[in-house]
Coordinates of C-alpha atoms in Angstrom, one line a residue:
Chain A
X28 CA 138.1 93.0 57.1
X29 CA 137.5 95.0 53.9
X30 CA 134.2 94.7 52.3
X31 CA 133.1 95.9 48.9
X32 CA 131.4 99.3 49.0
X33 CA 128.0 98.0 47.8
X34 CA 127.8 95.9 50.9
X35 CA 126.0 98.4 53.0
X36 CA 123.2 98.7 50.4
X37 CA 123.1 94.9 50.3
X38 CA 122.6 94.8 54.1
X39 CA 119.9 97.4 53.8
X40 CA 118.1 95.4 51.2
X41 CA 118.1 92.3 53.4
X42 CA 116.7 94.4 56.3
X43 CA 113.9 95.5 54.0
X44 CA 113.1 92.0 53.1
X45 CA 113.3 91.0 56.8
X46 CA 110.8 93.7 57.7
X47 CA 108.4 92.5 55.0
X48 CA 108.7 89.0 56.3
X49 CA 108.0 90.0 59.9
X50 CA 104.8 91.8 59.0
X51 CA 103.8 89.0 56.7
X52 CA 104.6 86.4 59.4
X53 CA 102.6 88.3 62.1
X54 CA 99.7 88.5 59.6
X55 CA 99.8 84.8 59.0
X56 CA 100.0 84.2 62.8
X57 CA 96.7 86.0 63.3
X58 CA 94.7 83.2 61.8
X59 CA 94.7 79.6 63.2
X60 CA 95.0 78.0 59.8
X61 CA 98.2 79.8 58.8
X62 CA 99.7 80.5 62.2
X63 CA 102.3 77.9 62.2
X64 CA 103.6 78.9 58.8
X65 CA 103.7 82.5 60.0
X66 CA 106.4 82.0 62.6
X67 CA 108.5 80.2 60.0
X68 CA 108.4 83.2 57.7
X69 CA 109.3 85.5 60.5
X70 CA 112.1 83.2 61.4
X71 CA 113.5 83.2 57.9
X72 CA 113.5 87.0 57.9
X73 CA 115.2 87.0 61.3
X74 CA 117.9 84.6 60.2
X75 CA 118.6 86.6 57.1
X76 CA 118.8 89.9 59.0
X77 CA 121.2 88.4 61.5
X78 CA 123.5 86.9 58.9
X79 CA 123.5 90.2 56.9
X80 CA 124.5 92.1 60.0
X81 CA 127.9 90.4 60.0
X82 CA 128.5 92.2 56.7
X83 CA 127.8 95.7 58.1
X84 CA 131.0 97.7 57.3
X85 CA 133.5 98.2 60.2
X86 CA 132.4 95.5 62.5
X87 CA 135.0 94.3 65.1
X88 CA 134.8 92.1 68.2
X89 CA 133.5 89.3 66.0
X90 CA 134.9 86.6 68.4
X91 CA 133.0 88.1 71.3
X92 CA 129.9 88.5 69.2
X93 CA 129.8 85.0 67.9
X94 CA 130.6 83.6 71.3
X95 CA 127.7 85.6 72.9
X96 CA 125.3 84.6 70.1
X97 CA 126.1 80.9 70.5
X98 CA 125.8 81.0 74.3
X99 CA 122.6 83.1 74.2
X100 CA 120.9 81.1 71.5
X101 CA 122.0 77.8 72.9
X102 CA 120.8 78.4 76.4
X103 CA 117.4 79.8 75.4
X104 CA 116.8 77.2 72.8
X105 CA 117.5 74.5 75.4
X106 CA 115.3 76.0 78.0
X107 CA 112.6 76.9 75.6
X108 CA 112.5 73.3 74.3
X109 CA 112.4 71.8 77.7
X110 CA 109.8 73.8 79.7
X111 CA 106.3 72.3 79.9
X112 CA 103.5 74.0 78.0
X113 CA 102.0 75.2 81.2
X114 CA 105.1 77.4 81.9
X115 CA 104.8 79.2 78.6
X116 CA 103.5 82.5 80.0
X117 CA 106.5 83.0 82.2
X118 CA 108.9 82.0 79.4
X119 CA 107.4 84.8 77.2
X120 CA 108.0 87.1 80.2
X121 CA 111.6 86.0 80.5
X122 CA 112.5 86.2 76.9
X123 CA 110.7 89.6 76.6
X124 CA 112.7 90.9 79.5
X125 CA 115.9 89.8 77.8
X126 CA 114.9 91.8 74.7
X127 CA 114.2 94.9 76.9
X128 CA 117.5 94.5 78.6
X129 CA 119.3 94.3 75.3
X130 CA 117.6 97.5 74.1
X131 CA 118.7 99.2 77.3
X132 CA 122.2 97.9 76.9
X133 CA 122.4 99.2 73.3
X134 CA 121.3 102.6 74.6
X135 CA 124.1 102.4 77.2
X136 CA 126.8 101.5 74.6
X137 CA 125.8 104.3 72.3
X138 CA 125.6 106.8 75.2
X139 CA 129.0 105.7 76.6
X140 CA 130.5 106.0 73.1
X141 CA 129.0 109.4 72.6
X142 CA 130.3 110.7 75.9
X143 CA 133.7 109.3 75.2
X144 CA 133.8 111.1 71.9
X145 CA 132.7 114.3 73.5
X146 CA 135.6 114.1 75.9
X147 CA 137.9 114.0 72.9
X148 CA 136.6 117.1 71.1
X149 CA 137.2 120.6 72.6
X150 CA 134.4 122.1 74.6
X151 CA 132.0 123.8 72.3
X152 CA 129.6 125.4 74.7
X153 CA 127.4 127.3 73.9
X154 CA 126.1 125.0 71.2
X155 CA 126.7 126.1 67.6
X156 CA 125.6 124.6 64.4
X157 CA 129.1 124.4 63.1
X158 CA 130.2 122.6 66.2
X159 CA 127.5 120.0 65.7
X160 CA 128.4 119.6 62.1
X161 CA 132.0 119.1 63.1
X162 CA 131.0 116.5 65.6
X163 CA 128.8 114.8 63.1
X164 CA 131.9 114.2 61.1
X165 CA 133.5 112.3 64.0
X166 CA 132.3 108.7 64.3
X167 CA 129.7 108.3 67.0
X168 CA 127.7 111.5 66.3
X169 CA 124.2 111.6 67.8
X170 CA 121.8 114.4 66.9
X171 CA 119.8 115.8 69.8
X172 CA 116.8 113.8 68.6
X173 CA 118.8 110.6 68.5
X174 CA 120.2 111.4 71.9
X175 CA 116.7 111.9 73.4
X176 CA 115.5 108.7 71.9
X177 CA 118.6 106.8 73.2
X178 CA 117.6 107.9 76.7
X179 CA 113.9 107.2 76.3
X180 CA 114.6 103.8 74.7
X181 CA 117.0 102.9 77.4
X182 CA 114.5 103.9 80.1
X183 CA 111.7 101.9 78.6
X184 CA 114.0 98.9 77.9
X185 CA 115.4 98.9 81.4
X186 CA 111.9 99.0 83.0
X187 CA 110.8 96.2 80.7
X188 CA 113.9 94.2 81.7
X189 CA 113.5 94.1 85.4
X190 CA 109.7 94.3 85.3
X191 CA 109.5 91.2 83.1
X192 CA 112.0 89.4 85.3
X193 CA 109.8 90.0 88.4
X194 CA 106.7 88.9 86.4
X195 CA 108.7 85.7 85.4
X196 CA 109.6 85.1 89.1
X197 CA 106.0 85.6 90.2
X198 CA 104.5 83.2 87.6
X199 CA 107.3 80.7 88.3
X200 CA 106.1 80.7 91.9
X201 CA 109.4 82.1 93.2
X202 CA 107.7 85.1 94.6
X203 CA 104.3 84.4 95.9
X204 CA 103.4 87.5 97.8
X205 CA 102.7 90.9 96.5
X206 CA 104.9 93.4 98.2
X207 CA 102.8 96.3 99.4
X208 CA 103.7 99.1 101.8
X209 CA 102.2 102.4 102.6
X210 CA 102.8 105.3 100.2
X211 CA 104.1 102.8 97.7
X212 CA 102.7 104.7 94.8
X213 CA 104.5 107.8 95.8
X214 CA 107.8 106.0 96.4
X215 CA 107.5 104.5 92.9
X216 CA 106.7 107.9 91.4
X217 CA 109.7 109.3 93.2
X218 CA 112.0 106.6 91.8
X219 CA 110.6 107.3 88.3
X220 CA 111.0 111.1 88.6
X221 CA 114.5 110.6 89.9
X222 CA 115.4 108.4 86.9
X223 CA 114.0 111.0 84.5
X224 CA 115.9 113.8 86.2
X225 CA 119.2 112.0 86.1
X226 CA 118.6 111.2 82.4
X227 CA 117.7 114.8 81.6
X228 CA 120.8 116.2 83.4
X229 CA 123.0 113.9 81.4
X230 CA 121.1 114.6 78.3
X231 CA 121.3 118.4 78.6
X232 CA 125.0 118.2 79.1
X233 CA 125.3 116.1 76.0
X234 CA 123.2 118.4 73.9
X235 CA 125.3 121.4 75.2
X236 CA 128.4 119.6 74.0
X237 CA 129.8 118.8 77.4
X238 CA 130.8 115.4 78.4
X239 CA 128.4 114.5 81.3
X240 CA 129.6 113.1 84.6
X241 CA 129.4 109.3 84.5
X242 CA 127.6 109.3 87.8
X243 CA 124.4 110.7 86.2
X244 CA 124.4 108.0 83.6
X245 CA 125.0 105.2 86.1
X246 CA 122.3 106.6 88.4
X247 CA 119.9 106.9 85.5
X248 CA 120.2 103.2 84.6
X249 CA 120.2 102.1 88.2
X250 CA 117.0 104.0 88.9
X251 CA 115.3 102.8 85.7
X252 CA 116.1 99.2 86.6
X253 CA 114.9 99.8 90.1
X254 CA 111.6 101.4 88.8
X255 CA 110.8 98.2 86.8
X256 CA 111.1 96.2 90.0
X257 CA 109.2 98.6 92.2
X258 CA 106.4 99.0 89.7
X259 CA 105.8 95.2 89.2
X260 CA 106.2 94.1 92.9
X261 CA 102.7 95.2 94.1
X262 CA 100.8 93.7 91.1
X263 CA 99.2 90.4 91.9
X264 CA 99.7 87.3 89.8
X265 CA 96.2 87.4 88.3
X266 CA 97.1 90.6 86.5
X267 CA 100.4 89.3 85.1
X268 CA 99.1 88.5 81.6
X269 CA 98.2 92.2 81.2
X270 CA 101.5 93.3 82.6
X271 CA 103.6 90.9 80.4
X272 CA 101.7 92.1 77.4
X273 CA 102.4 95.7 78.4
X274 CA 106.1 95.0 78.8
X275 CA 106.1 93.2 75.5
X276 CA 104.9 96.5 73.9
X277 CA 107.5 98.4 75.9
X278 CA 110.3 96.3 74.6
X279 CA 109.0 96.8 71.1
X280 CA 109.0 100.6 71.6
X281 CA 112.5 100.5 73.1
X282 CA 113.8 98.5 70.2
X283 CA 112.2 101.0 67.7
X284 CA 113.8 104.0 69.5
X285 CA 117.2 102.4 69.8
X286 CA 116.8 101.4 66.1
X287 CA 116.5 105.1 65.3
X288 CA 119.6 105.8 67.2
X289 CA 121.5 103.2 65.3
X290 CA 119.8 104.2 62.0
X291 CA 118.6 100.6 61.6
X292 CA 115.4 100.4 59.7
X293 CA 114.6 96.8 60.5
X294 CA 114.7 97.6 64.2
X295 CA 112.5 100.6 63.7
X296 CA 109.8 98.8 61.8
X297 CA 109.8 95.6 63.7
X298 CA 109.9 97.4 67.1
X299 CA 107.1 99.8 66.2
X300 CA 104.9 97.0 64.9
X301 CA 105.3 95.1 68.1
X302 CA 104.9 98.2 70.2
X303 CA 101.5 98.9 68.5
X304 CA 100.4 95.3 68.4
X305 CA 101.4 94.8 72.0
X306 CA 99.5 97.9 73.1
X307 CA 96.3 96.8 71.5
X308 CA 96.7 93.3 72.9
X309 CA 97.2 94.8 76.4
X310 CA 94.0 96.7 76.0
X311 CA 92.1 93.7 74.8
X312 CA 93.2 91.7 77.8
X313 CA 92.5 94.5 80.3
X314 CA 89.0 94.8 78.7
X315 CA 88.4 91.1 79.1
X316 CA 89.0 91.6 82.8
X317 CA 86.8 94.7 82.8
X318 CA 89.5 96.9 84.1
X319 CA 91.5 99.7 82.8
X320 CA 95.2 99.4 82.5
X321 CA 95.7 102.1 85.1
X322 CA 93.5 100.1 87.4
X323 CA 95.7 97.0 86.9
X324 CA 98.9 98.9 87.5
X325 CA 98.0 101.1 90.4
X326 CA 95.0 99.7 92.3
X327 CA 96.8 97.2 94.5
X328 CA 94.1 94.7 93.6
X329 CA 92.5 92.8 96.4
X330 CA 94.3 94.6 99.2
X331 CA 91.2 94.6 101.4
X332 CA 90.1 98.2 102.0
X333 CA 86.9 99.8 101.0
X334 CA 83.4 98.6 101.8
X335 CA 82.9 95.2 103.4
X336 CA 82.0 92.5 100.9
X337 CA 78.7 90.6 101.3
X338 CA 78.8 87.6 103.4
X339 CA 78.4 84.3 101.5
X340 CA 75.8 82.0 103.0
X341 CA 75.8 78.2 102.6
X342 CA 78.3 75.4 103.1
X343 CA 80.8 73.6 101.0
X344 CA 79.4 70.2 100.0
X345 CA 81.9 67.6 99.1
X346 CA 81.3 64.8 96.6
X347 CA 83.5 61.8 95.8
X348 CA 84.9 61.0 92.4
X349 CA 82.7 58.0 91.7
X350 CA 79.5 59.8 92.3
X351 CA 80.7 62.7 90.2
X352 CA 81.6 60.3 87.4
X353 CA 78.2 58.7 87.5
X354 CA 76.4 62.0 87.6
X355 CA 78.2 63.0 84.3
X356 CA 77.8 59.6 82.7
X357 CA 74.1 59.9 82.8
X358 CA 73.9 63.6 82.0
X359 CA 72.9 64.8 78.5
X360 CA 75.1 67.8 78.3
X361 CA 78.3 68.5 80.2
X362 CA 80.4 71.6 80.1
X363 CA 84.0 71.5 81.2
X364 CA 85.4 74.8 82.5
X365 CA 89.2 74.7 82.8
X366 CA 91.3 77.3 84.6
X367 CA 94.8 77.9 85.8
X368 CA 94.5 75.0 88.3
X369 CA 94.3 72.6 85.3
X370 CA 97.5 74.0 83.9
X371 CA 99.3 73.7 87.2
X372 CA 98.1 70.1 87.7
X373 CA 98.9 69.2 84.1
X374 CA 95.5 67.7 84.0
X375 CA 94.6 68.5 80.4
X376 CA 95.3 65.0 79.0
X377 CA 93.4 63.2 81.7
X378 CA 90.5 65.6 81.3
X379 CA 90.4 65.0 77.6
X380 CA 90.5 61.2 78.2
X381 CA 87.6 61.6 80.5
X382 CA 85.7 63.8 78.0
X383 CA 86.3 61.2 75.3
X384 CA 84.8 58.5 77.5
X385 CA 81.8 60.7 78.1
X386 CA 81.4 61.4 74.4
X387 CA 81.6 57.6 73.7
X388 CA 78.6 57.2 76.0
X389 CA 76.7 59.8 74.0
X390 CA 77.1 62.7 76.3
X391 CA 77.4 66.1 74.6
X392 CA 80.6 67.6 75.9
X393 CA 81.8 71.2 75.5
X394 CA 84.8 73.0 76.8
X395 CA 84.0 76.5 78.0
X396 CA 86.8 79.0 78.0
X397 CA 86.9 82.3 79.7
X398 CA 89.0 84.8 77.7
X399 CA 91.4 85.3 80.6
X400 CA 91.3 81.8 82.1
X401 CA 94.8 80.8 83.0
X402 CA 97.6 83.3 83.0
X403 CA 97.2 84.6 79.5
X404 CA 94.4 84.9 77.0
X405 CA 94.3 81.8 75.0
X406 CA 96.4 79.9 77.6
X407 CA 93.6 77.3 78.0
X408 CA 93.2 76.9 74.3
X409 CA 96.8 76.1 73.9
X410 CA 96.8 73.5 76.6
X411 CA 93.6 71.8 75.3
X412 CA 95.1 71.9 71.8
X413 CA 98.2 70.2 73.2
X414 CA 96.0 67.4 74.7
X415 CA 94.3 67.0 71.3
X416 CA 90.9 68.5 72.0
X417 CA 89.4 69.5 68.6
X418 CA 88.5 73.1 68.0
X419 CA 84.8 72.5 67.6
X420 CA 84.4 71.3 71.1
X421 CA 85.9 74.6 72.5
X422 CA 83.5 77.4 73.1
X423 CA 84.2 81.1 73.9
X424 CA 82.4 82.8 76.8
X425 CA 79.9 84.7 74.7
X426 CA 78.9 81.6 72.8
X427 CA 78.4 79.3 75.8
X428 CA 77.0 81.6 78.4
X429 CA 73.4 81.5 77.1
X430 CA 73.6 77.7 77.1
X431 CA 74.4 77.1 80.7
X432 CA 70.8 76.8 81.9
X433 CA 70.5 73.8 79.6
X434 CA 73.7 72.1 80.8
X435 CA 73.2 69.3 83.2
X436 CA 76.7 69.2 84.7
X437 CA 79.3 71.9 84.6
X438 CA 82.7 70.5 85.6
X439 CA 84.9 73.3 86.9
X440 CA 88.6 72.3 87.1
X441 CA 91.0 74.8 88.6
X442 CA 89.0 77.9 87.6
X443 CA 87.9 80.3 90.3
X444 CA 87.6 84.0 89.8
X445 CA 86.3 83.6 86.2
X446 CA 83.3 81.7 87.4
X447 CA 82.6 83.7 90.6
X448 CA 79.0 85.0 90.5
X449 CA 79.8 87.8 92.9
X450 CA 81.3 89.6 89.8
X451 CA 77.6 90.0 88.9
X452 CA 76.0 90.4 92.3
X453 CA 78.3 92.2 94.8
X454 CA 79.1 95.8 94.0
X455 CA 81.7 95.8 96.7
X456 CA 83.7 93.0 95.3
X457 CA 87.0 93.9 93.6
X458 CA 86.0 91.8 90.6
X459 CA 82.5 93.3 90.3
X460 CA 81.7 93.9 86.7
X461 CA 84.2 91.4 85.3
X462 CA 82.5 89.2 82.6
X463 CA 82.2 85.7 83.9
X464 CA 81.1 82.3 82.7
X465 CA 77.6 81.7 84.0
X466 CA 78.5 78.3 85.4
X467 CA 76.2 79.0 88.4
X468 CA 73.2 78.7 86.1
X469 CA 74.0 75.1 85.1
X470 CA 71.7 72.5 86.7
X471 CA 74.6 70.9 88.6
X472 CA 78.2 72.1 89.2
X473 CA 81.1 70.0 90.2
X474 CA 84.3 71.9 91.2
X475 CA 87.6 70.1 91.2
X476 CA 89.8 72.0 93.6
X477 CA 93.0 71.3 95.5
X478 CA 92.0 72.9 98.8
X479 CA 89.8 75.5 100.3
X480 CA 92.0 78.4 99.3
X481 CA 90.8 81.4 97.5
X482 CA 91.5 82.3 93.9
X483 CA 94.2 84.5 92.7
X484 CA 92.2 87.6 93.4
X485 CA 92.0 86.4 97.0
X486 CA 88.2 86.6 97.3
X487 CA 85.6 84.0 98.3
X488 CA 83.7 82.3 95.5
X489 CA 80.0 82.2 96.0
X490 CA 79.7 79.5 93.4
X491 CA 81.3 77.0 95.7
X492 CA 78.7 77.6 98.3
X493 CA 75.7 77.4 95.9
X494 CA 73.1 74.7 96.5
X495 CA 73.7 73.0 93.2
X496 CA 77.5 72.9 93.6
X497 CA 79.5 69.9 94.9
X498 CA 83.2 70.1 95.7
X499 CA 85.6 67.3 94.5
X500 CA 88.8 67.9 96.5
X501 CA 92.1 66.8 95.1
X502 CA 94.9 67.6 92.7
X503 CA 93.5 68.2 89.3
X504 CA 95.2 65.4 87.5
X505 CA 94.6 62.8 90.3
X506 CA 90.9 63.8 90.5
X507 CA 90.6 63.6 86.7
X508 CA 92.2 60.1 86.9
X509 CA 89.7 59.0 89.5
X510 CA 86.8 60.3 87.3
X511 CA 88.2 58.2 84.4
X512 CA 88.4 55.2 86.7
X513 CA 84.9 55.8 87.9
X514 CA 83.6 55.9 84.3
X515 CA 85.4 52.8 83.4
X516 CA 84.1 50.9 86.4
X517 CA 80.6 51.7 85.2
X518 CA 81.1 49.7 82.1
X519 CA 82.4 46.9 84.3
Chain B
X3 CA 119.8 108.4 56.8
X4 CA 116.4 108.5 58.4
X5 CA 115.7 111.9 59.9
X6 CA 113.0 114.1 61.3
X7 CA 109.6 113.7 59.6
X8 CA 110.6 110.6 57.6
X9 CA 111.2 108.8 60.8
X10 CA 107.9 110.0 62.2
X11 CA 106.1 108.7 59.1
X12 CA 107.8 105.3 59.5
X13 CA 106.9 105.2 63.1
X14 CA 103.3 106.1 62.3
X15 CA 102.8 103.6 59.5
X16 CA 104.5 100.8 61.4
X17 CA 102.2 101.5 64.4
X18 CA 99.1 101.3 62.2
X19 CA 100.3 98.0 60.7
X20 CA 100.8 96.5 64.1
X21 CA 97.4 97.7 65.3
X22 CA 95.7 96.4 62.2
X23 CA 97.3 93.0 62.4
X24 CA 96.1 92.4 66.0
X25 CA 92.7 93.8 65.8
X26 CA 91.1 90.8 64.0
X27 CA 92.7 88.1 65.9
X28 CA 90.6 85.4 67.7
X29 CA 91.2 85.0 71.4
X30 CA 92.6 81.5 70.8
X31 CA 95.6 83.1 69.2
X32 CA 96.4 85.8 71.7
X33 CA 99.0 83.9 73.6
X34 CA 100.9 82.6 70.5
X35 CA 100.7 86.0 68.9
X36 CA 102.1 87.7 72.0
X37 CA 104.8 85.2 71.9
X38 CA 105.3 85.7 68.2
X39 CA 105.6 89.5 68.6
X40 CA 108.0 88.8 71.4
X41 CA 110.1 86.9 68.8
X42 CA 109.9 89.7 66.3
X43 CA 111.3 92.3 68.7
X44 CA 114.2 89.9 68.9
X45 CA 115.4 91.9 65.9
X46 CA 117.1 93.9 68.7
X47 CA 119.9 91.3 68.2
X48 CA 120.8 93.0 65.0
X49 CA 121.2 96.3 66.8
X50 CA 123.2 94.7 69.6
X51 CA 125.6 93.2 67.0
X52 CA 126.1 96.6 65.4
X53 CA 126.6 98.2 68.8
X54 CA 129.2 95.6 69.9
X55 CA 130.7 95.5 66.4
X56 CA 131.6 99.2 66.7
X57 CA 132.4 99.2 70.5
X58 CA 135.8 100.2 71.6
X59 CA 137.3 99.8 75.1
X60 CA 136.3 97.6 78.0
X61 CA 133.1 99.2 79.1
X62 CA 131.6 99.4 75.7
X63 CA 132.5 95.9 74.8
X64 CA 131.3 94.5 78.1
X65 CA 127.9 96.1 77.8
X66 CA 127.8 95.2 74.1
X67 CA 128.4 91.5 74.9
X68 CA 125.6 91.7 77.5
X69 CA 123.3 93.2 74.8
X70 CA 124.2 90.5 72.3
X71 CA 123.8 87.7 74.9
X72 CA 120.4 88.9 76.0
X73 CA 119.0 89.6 72.6
X74 CA 120.3 86.2 71.3
X75 CA 118.3 84.7 74.1
X76 CA 115.2 86.7 73.1
X77 CA 115.4 85.6 69.5
X78 CA 116.0 81.9 70.1
X79 CA 113.7 81.6 73.1
X80 CA 110.9 83.6 71.4
X81 CA 111.1 81.4 68.3
X82 CA 111.1 78.0 70.1
X83 CA 108.3 78.9 72.4
X84 CA 106.1 80.4 69.6
X85 CA 106.8 77.4 67.4
X86 CA 105.9 75.0 70.1
X87 CA 102.7 76.7 70.8
X88 CA 101.7 77.0 67.1
X89 CA 102.7 73.4 66.4
X90 CA 99.6 72.4 68.3
X91 CA 97.4 74.4 65.9
X92 CA 98.2 72.2 63.0
X93 CA 95.2 71.6 60.9
X94 CA 93.2 68.8 62.5
X95 CA 94.6 65.5 61.6
X96 CA 92.3 62.6 60.5
X97 CA 92.9 60.7 63.7
X98 CA 93.9 62.3 66.9
X99 CA 96.0 60.5 69.4
X100 CA 95.0 61.0 73.1

């Protein structure tokens, strides 16, 4: 295929426009009013960039390319349309992992190409500027800086790939347990160091102008992929949002670095913007859980150890749905506190139906959302929005916490760690210091819970044993349905 | 050609842009925004296409196809998921259906 010579400038121009649209789109996405429109702008930029890429000079393998795009787009589109809203966090993890894997694969292609080219040119050791210039004239020339970034990008991308897949599997419930063994941190460190060493050996050979042994490259990728798995396995599900966000930033960085290797400005800008945005988002999430990122990654959260936690006195006091419904029907103010359990049970619609009946009876209803309730910040907001709950009924932690003493009934559905008062009282608890919703200060608390199990952090919840707390056992959706029925029967 | 310090400047400016965009976001939008940025790094598809487009020989083509396949999944999945989340943030309609 021969293309006019101005074509590559044309492609560059489209990339520039795409980069502007990405930034503009993300900017729009950061305000609820314009958010929906933002993704459309970014989408337009993406489509333009993809189409323009077909016109990059010297492209072959178009049949394979189009086939792979059709299959990849088709499958993801189909899956993405079909999954329930509650499964969104793991979908983000899955698609993010794919992006990381792609960045690593690009690095691999470029390195393989570079090595193959080195095998064709005569050995130029020790390195000489003329030799480099000569090689730059041959097609797949990589400068030392590009070579380094190809390795770094591949490493980050590979870790993001397998790490995200493990995060996906954990959130999907395919992998319930954390895998913890003695000296795990040291084993992980050893894997990482080994990956870096393999990379450096291959890298130095390349910079010296030797073709490196393929074994080093293969070992580098294998170890990098293994490290992603090993690093994610010991992290508990409660910390997955932070981890996914971090891998999102990783993928962004990997894309930026590989973009530099390919001299592709759109990749550099978009990748770097995502890398920075993702890093900040990760920090915000870790902060909301009152933990440092290092603590999330390396602490083996909730693994026992350390000082004994305080014993919790009291008993669990059950209540049946009708009594609970009556209690709330005659209350003045009710706060509904949703957590991941509501997402699992898909109870958001029933809960909103219940809330509407309460509102119709003149009860003041608010939804209280902890920043990290669910598996991602904003997860609960998304679900409640899906059910049709208006914004003005949804309150953030900081706004609602001072109000709890005036609330007659707090209905906790599927939330656990984020309402656990031991975060304030027990210095030995692993969640000590985490900001929580002050549900325990409400006059009455009703907790809808499937069983007597512990929360994701695996610690007892003092709230459940408090004098003013009643437990309503059952699946979230079923329990909410019974509450609705209970309210309706009041009106005869 | 982007080289040396010019690249460093681009990295730096892009990083600040990303940081600035996120720093004023309400919590309610954190998940959609993470998903949206996940879509934006789907631009890796462009790189995967270039890598595959210039690949020669079985190994390069195989890895290139994997790269295109994965990144196409990233783009499409990222878009659909983000769009579905944001759809629910449409300006409040006059009447809401339960």
